[in-house]
PDB file of C-alpha atoms and ligand atoms in Angstrom:
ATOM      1  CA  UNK A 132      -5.218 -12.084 -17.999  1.00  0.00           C
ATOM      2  CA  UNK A 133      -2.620 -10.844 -15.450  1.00  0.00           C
ATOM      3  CA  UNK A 134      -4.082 -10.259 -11.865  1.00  0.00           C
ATOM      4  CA  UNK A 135      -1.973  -8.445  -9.184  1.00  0.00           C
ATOM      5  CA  UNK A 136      -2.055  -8.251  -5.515  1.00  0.00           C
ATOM      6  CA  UNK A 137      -0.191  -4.810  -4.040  1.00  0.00           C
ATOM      7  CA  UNK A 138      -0.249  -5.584  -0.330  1.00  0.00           C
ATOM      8  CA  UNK A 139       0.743  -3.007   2.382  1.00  0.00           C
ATOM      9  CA  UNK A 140      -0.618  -1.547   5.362  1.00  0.00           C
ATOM     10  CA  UNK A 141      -1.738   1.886   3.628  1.00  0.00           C
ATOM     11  CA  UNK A 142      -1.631   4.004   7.375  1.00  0.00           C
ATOM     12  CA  UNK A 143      -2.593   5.853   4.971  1.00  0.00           C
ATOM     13  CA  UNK A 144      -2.030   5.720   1.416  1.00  0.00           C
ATOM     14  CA  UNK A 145       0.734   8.160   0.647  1.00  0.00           C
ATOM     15  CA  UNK A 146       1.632   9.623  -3.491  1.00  0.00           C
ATOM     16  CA  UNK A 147       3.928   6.895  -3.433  1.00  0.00           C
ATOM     17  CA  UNK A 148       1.851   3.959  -3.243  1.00  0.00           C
ATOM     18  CA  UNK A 149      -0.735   5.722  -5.102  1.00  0.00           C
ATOM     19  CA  UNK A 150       2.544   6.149  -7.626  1.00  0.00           C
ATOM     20  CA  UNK A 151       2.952   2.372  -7.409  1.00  0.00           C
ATOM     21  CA  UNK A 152      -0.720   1.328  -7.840  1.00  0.00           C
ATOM     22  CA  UNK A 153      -1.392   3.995 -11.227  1.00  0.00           C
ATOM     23  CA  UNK A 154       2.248   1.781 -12.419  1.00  0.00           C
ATOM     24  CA  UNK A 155       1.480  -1.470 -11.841  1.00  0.00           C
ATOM     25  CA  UNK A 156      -2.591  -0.695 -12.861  1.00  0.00           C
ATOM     26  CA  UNK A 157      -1.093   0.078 -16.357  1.00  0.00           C
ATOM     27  CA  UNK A 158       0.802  -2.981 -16.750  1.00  0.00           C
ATOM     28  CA  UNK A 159      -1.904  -5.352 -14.966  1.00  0.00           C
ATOM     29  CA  UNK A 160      -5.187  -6.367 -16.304  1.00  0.00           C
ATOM     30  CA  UNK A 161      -6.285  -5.940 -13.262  1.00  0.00           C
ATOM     31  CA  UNK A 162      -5.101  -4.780  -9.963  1.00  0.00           C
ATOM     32  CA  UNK A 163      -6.036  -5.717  -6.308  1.00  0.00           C
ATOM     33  CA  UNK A 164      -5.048  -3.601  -3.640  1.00  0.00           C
ATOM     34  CA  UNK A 165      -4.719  -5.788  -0.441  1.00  0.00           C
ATOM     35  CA  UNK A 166      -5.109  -3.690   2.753  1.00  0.00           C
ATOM     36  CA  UNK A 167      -3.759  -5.763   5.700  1.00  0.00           C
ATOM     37  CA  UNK A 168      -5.744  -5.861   9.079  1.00  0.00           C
ATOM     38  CA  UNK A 169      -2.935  -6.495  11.110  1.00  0.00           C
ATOM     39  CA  UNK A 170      -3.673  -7.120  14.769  1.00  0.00           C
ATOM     40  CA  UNK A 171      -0.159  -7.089  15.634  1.00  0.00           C
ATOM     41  CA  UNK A 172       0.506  -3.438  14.840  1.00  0.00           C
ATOM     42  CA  UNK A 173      -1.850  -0.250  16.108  1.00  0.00           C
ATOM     43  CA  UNK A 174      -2.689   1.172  13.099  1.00  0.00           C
ATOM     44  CA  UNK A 175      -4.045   5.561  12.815  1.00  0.00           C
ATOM     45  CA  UNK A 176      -6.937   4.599  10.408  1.00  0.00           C
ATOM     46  CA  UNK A 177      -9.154   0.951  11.164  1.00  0.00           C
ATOM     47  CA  UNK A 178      -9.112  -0.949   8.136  1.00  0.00           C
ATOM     48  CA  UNK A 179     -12.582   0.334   6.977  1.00  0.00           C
ATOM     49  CA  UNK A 180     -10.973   3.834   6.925  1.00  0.00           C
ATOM     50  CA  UNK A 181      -7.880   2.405   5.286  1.00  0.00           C
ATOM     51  CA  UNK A 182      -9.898   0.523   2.497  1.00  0.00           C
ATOM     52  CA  UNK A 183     -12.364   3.964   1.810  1.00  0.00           C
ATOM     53  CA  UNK A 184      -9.322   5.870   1.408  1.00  0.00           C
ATOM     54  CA  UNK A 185      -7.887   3.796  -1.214  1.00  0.00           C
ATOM     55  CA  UNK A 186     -11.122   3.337  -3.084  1.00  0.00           C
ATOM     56  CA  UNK A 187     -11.361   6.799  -2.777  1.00  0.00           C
ATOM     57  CA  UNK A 188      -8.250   7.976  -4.262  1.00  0.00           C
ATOM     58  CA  UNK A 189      -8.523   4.971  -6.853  1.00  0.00           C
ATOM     59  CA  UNK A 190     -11.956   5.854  -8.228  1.00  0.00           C
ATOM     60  CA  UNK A 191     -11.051   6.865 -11.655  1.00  0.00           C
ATOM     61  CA  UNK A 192      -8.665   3.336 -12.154  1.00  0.00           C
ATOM     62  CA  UNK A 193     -11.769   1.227 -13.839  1.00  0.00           C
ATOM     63  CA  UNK A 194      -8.688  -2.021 -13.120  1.00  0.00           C
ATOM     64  CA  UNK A 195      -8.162  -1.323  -9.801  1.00  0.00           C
ATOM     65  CA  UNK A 196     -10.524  -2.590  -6.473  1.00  0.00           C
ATOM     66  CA  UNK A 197      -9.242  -2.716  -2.949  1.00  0.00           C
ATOM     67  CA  UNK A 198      -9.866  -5.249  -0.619  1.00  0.00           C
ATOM     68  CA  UNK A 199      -9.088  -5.934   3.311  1.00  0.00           C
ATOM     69  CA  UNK A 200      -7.748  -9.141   4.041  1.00  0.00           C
ATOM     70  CA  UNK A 201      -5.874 -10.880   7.622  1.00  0.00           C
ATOM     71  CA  UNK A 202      -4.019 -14.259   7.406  1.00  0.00           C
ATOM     72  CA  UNK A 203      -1.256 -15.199   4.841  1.00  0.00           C
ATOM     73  CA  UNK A 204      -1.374 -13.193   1.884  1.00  0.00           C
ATOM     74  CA  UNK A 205      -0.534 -16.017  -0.335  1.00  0.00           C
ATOM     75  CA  UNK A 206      -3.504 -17.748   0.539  1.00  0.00           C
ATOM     76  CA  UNK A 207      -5.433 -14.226  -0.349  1.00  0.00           C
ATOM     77  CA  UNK A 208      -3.352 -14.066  -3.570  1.00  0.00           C
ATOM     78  CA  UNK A 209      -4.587 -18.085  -4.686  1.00  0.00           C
ATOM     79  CA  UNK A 210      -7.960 -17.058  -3.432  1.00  0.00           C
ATOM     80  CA  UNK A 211      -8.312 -14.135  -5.890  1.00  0.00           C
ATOM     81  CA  UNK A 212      -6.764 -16.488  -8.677  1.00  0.00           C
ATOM     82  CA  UNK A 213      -3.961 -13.789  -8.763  1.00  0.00           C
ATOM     83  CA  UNK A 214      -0.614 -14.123 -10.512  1.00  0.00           C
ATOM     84  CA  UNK A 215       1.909 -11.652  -8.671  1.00  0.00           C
ATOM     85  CA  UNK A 216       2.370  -9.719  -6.050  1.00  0.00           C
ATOM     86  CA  UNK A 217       3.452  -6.222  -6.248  1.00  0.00           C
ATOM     87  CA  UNK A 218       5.642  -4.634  -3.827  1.00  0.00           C
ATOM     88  CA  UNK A 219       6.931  -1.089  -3.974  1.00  0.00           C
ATOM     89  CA  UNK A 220      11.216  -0.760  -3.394  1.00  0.00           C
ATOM     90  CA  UNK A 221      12.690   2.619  -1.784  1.00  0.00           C
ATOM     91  CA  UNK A 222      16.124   2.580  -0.697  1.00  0.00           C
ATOM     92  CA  UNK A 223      18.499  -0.362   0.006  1.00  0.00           C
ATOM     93  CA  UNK A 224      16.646  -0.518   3.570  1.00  0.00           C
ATOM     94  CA  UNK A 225      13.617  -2.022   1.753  1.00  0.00           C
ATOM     95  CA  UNK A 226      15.430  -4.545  -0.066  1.00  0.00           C
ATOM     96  CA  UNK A 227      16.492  -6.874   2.310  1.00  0.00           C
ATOM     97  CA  UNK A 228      13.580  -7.403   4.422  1.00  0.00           C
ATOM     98  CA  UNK A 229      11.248  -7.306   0.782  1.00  0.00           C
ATOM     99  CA  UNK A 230      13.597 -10.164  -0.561  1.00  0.00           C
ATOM    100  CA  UNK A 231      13.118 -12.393   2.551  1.00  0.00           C
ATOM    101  CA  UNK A 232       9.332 -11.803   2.362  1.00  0.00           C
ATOM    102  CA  UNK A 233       8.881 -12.837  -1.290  1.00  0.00           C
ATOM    103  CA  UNK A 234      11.574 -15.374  -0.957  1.00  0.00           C
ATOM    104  CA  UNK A 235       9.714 -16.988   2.020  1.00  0.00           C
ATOM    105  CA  UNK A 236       6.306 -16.675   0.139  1.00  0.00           C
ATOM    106  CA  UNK A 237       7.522 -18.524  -2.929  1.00  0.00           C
ATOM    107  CA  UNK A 238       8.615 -21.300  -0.376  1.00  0.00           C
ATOM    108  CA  UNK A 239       5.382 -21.703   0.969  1.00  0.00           C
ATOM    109  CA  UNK A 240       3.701 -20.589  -2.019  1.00  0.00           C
ATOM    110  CA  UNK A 241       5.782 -21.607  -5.146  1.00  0.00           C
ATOM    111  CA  UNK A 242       3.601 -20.547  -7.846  1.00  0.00           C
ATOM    112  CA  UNK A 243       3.350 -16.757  -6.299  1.00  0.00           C
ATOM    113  CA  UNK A 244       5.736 -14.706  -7.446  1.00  0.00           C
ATOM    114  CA  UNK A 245       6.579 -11.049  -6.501  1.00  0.00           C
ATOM    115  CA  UNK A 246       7.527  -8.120  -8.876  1.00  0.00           C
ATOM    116  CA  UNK A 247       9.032  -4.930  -7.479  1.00  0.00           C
ATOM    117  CA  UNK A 248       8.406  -1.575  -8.811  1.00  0.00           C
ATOM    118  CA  UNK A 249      10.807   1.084  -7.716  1.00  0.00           C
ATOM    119  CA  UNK A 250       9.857   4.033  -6.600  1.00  0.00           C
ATOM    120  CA  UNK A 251       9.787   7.168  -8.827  1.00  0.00           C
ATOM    121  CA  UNK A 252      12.088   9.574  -7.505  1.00  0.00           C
ATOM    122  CA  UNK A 253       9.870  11.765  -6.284  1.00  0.00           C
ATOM    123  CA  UNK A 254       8.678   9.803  -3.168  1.00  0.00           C
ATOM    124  CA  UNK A 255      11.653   7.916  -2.622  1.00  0.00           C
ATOM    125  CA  UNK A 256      11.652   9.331   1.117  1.00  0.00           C
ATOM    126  CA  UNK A 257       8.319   8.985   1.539  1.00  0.00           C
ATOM    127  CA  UNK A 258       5.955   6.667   3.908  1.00  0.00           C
ATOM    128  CA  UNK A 259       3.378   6.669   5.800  1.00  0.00           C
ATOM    129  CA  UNK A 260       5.102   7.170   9.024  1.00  0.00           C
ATOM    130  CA  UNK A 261       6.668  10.463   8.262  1.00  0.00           C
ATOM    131  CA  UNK A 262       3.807  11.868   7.197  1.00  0.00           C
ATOM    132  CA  UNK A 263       1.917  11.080  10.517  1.00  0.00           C
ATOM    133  CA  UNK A 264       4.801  12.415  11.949  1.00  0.00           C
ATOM    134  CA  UNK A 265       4.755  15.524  10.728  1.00  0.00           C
ATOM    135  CA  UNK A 266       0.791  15.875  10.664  1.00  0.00           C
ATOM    136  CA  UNK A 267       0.971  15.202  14.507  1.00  0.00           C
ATOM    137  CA  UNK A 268       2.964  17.944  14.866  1.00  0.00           C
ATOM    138  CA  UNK A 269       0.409  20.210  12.641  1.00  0.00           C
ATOM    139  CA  UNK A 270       2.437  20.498   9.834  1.00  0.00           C
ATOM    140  CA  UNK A 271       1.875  20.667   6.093  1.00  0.00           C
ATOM    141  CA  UNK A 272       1.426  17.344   4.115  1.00  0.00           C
ATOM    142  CA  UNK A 273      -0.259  18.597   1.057  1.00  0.00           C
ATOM    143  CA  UNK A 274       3.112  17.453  -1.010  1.00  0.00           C
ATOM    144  CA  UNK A 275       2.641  13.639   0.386  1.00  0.00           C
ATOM    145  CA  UNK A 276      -0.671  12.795   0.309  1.00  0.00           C
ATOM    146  CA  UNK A 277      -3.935  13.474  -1.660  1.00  0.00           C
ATOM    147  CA  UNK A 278      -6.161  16.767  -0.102  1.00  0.00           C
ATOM    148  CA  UNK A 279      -8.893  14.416   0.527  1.00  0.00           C
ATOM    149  CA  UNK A 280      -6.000  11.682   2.718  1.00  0.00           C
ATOM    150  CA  UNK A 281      -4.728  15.405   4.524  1.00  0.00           C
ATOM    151  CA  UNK A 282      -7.837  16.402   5.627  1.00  0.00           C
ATOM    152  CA  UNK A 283      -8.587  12.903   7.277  1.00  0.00           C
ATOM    153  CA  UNK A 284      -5.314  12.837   9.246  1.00  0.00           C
ATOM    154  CA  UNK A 285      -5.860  16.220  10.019  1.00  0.00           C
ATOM    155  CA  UNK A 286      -9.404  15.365  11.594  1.00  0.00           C
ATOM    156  CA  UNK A 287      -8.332  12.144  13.239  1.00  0.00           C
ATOM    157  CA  UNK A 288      -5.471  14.147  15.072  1.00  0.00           C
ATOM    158  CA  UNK A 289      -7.980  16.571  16.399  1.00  0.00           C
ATOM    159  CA  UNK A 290      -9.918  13.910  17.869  1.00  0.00           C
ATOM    160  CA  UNK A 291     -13.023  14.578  15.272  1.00  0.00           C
ATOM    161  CA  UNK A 292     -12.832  11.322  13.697  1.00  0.00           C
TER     162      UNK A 292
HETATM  163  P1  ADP B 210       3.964  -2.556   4.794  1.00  0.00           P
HETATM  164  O1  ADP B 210       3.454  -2.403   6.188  1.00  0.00           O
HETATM  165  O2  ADP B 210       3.607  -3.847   4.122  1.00  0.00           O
HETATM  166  O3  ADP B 210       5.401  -2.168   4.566  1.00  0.00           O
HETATM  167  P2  ADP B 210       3.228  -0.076   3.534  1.00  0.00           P
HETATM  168  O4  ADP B 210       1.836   0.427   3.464  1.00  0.00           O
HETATM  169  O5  ADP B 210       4.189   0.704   4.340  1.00  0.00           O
HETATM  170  O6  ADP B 210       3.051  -1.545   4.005  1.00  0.00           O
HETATM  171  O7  ADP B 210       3.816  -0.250   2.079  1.00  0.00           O
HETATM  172  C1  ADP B 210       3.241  -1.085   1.120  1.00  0.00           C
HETATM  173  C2  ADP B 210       4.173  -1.228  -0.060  1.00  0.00           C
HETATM  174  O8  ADP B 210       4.373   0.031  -0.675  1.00  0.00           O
HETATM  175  C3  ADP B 210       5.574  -1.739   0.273  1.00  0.00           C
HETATM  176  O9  ADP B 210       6.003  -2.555  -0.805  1.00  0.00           O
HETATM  177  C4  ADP B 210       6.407  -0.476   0.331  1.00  0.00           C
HETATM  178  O10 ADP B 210       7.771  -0.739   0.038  1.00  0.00           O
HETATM  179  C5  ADP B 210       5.746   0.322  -0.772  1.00  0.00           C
HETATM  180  N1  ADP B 210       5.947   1.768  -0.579  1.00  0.00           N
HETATM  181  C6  ADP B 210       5.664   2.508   0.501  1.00  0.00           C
HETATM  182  N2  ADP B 210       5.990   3.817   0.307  1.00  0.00           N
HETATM  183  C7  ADP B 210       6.511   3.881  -0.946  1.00  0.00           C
HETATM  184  C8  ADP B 210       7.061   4.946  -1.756  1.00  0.00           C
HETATM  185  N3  ADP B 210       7.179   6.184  -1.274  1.00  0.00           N
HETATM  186  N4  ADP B 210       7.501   4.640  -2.997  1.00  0.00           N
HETATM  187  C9  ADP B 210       7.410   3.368  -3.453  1.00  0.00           C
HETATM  188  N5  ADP B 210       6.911   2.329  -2.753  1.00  0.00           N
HETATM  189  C10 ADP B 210       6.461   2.578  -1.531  1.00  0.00           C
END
């Protein structure tokens, strides 16, 4: 039984991690998506918002639950009796910090490993940060994200949320 961990931040889940998480779902026996409450950075959505939004886009993936989780996420990946982490590769710009990260994990971790998916073509530009960008500025982000995700951004940038 193969058990994945797809970590990230999710501020908020764009079409290309949900492009990641339907690939690696498919290939996985069971998926974990690992939202990260990170002190360190100040994130749009808390991680309560982060985690609904996931579950909520993920509903109809019976292999696929999504979990929060702080500390070291190879001590969340050994916890869950995972086997790999998945991490999602854009452009060159990803690679190098994404090979010190799972290069540093399997040092302190050695029987984690990391697989990399790369991104479909589509939403090789895409991230989160863009697309808070351009929502900040009122424009349209029904190409990056799913209609329930827009109208969420939408509402936290008008203060209703
Ligand atoms: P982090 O803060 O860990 O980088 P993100 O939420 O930004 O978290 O991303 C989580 C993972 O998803 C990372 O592996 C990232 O490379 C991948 N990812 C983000 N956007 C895309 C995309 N458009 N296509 C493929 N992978 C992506």
């Amino acid at each position: 039984m193969a058990v994945g961990v797809y970590p990230g931040s999710f501020d908020p889940v764009t079409y290309g991690h949900f492009d990641i998480i339907q690939r690696s779902a498919a290939i996985m026996d069971r998926l974990i998506v690992a939202v990260l409450n990170n002190s360190s950075k100040s994130p749009l959505f808390s991680v309560e918002e982060r985690v609904n939004m996931l579950i909520d886009v993920t509903k109809h993936l019976p292999n696929v639950e999504v979990q929060a989780f702080d500390g070291l996420l190879v001590d969340f990946v050994r916890k869950n009796h995972a086997d790999v982490i998945v991490r999602g590769l854009r452009a060159v710009t990803d690679f190098e910090y994404e090979l010190q990260l799972s290069q540093t994990n399997r040092v302190i971790a050695p029987g984690v490993d990391t697989i990399f998916l790369t991104t479909n073509l589509k939403y090789s530009y895409l991230s989160s940060s863009i697309v808070k960008e351009i929502a900040m500025y009122g424009g349209d982000i029904s190409a990056f994200v799913h209609p329930s995700i827009a109208e969420k951004i939408r509402a936290k940038f008008a203060g209703e949320s």
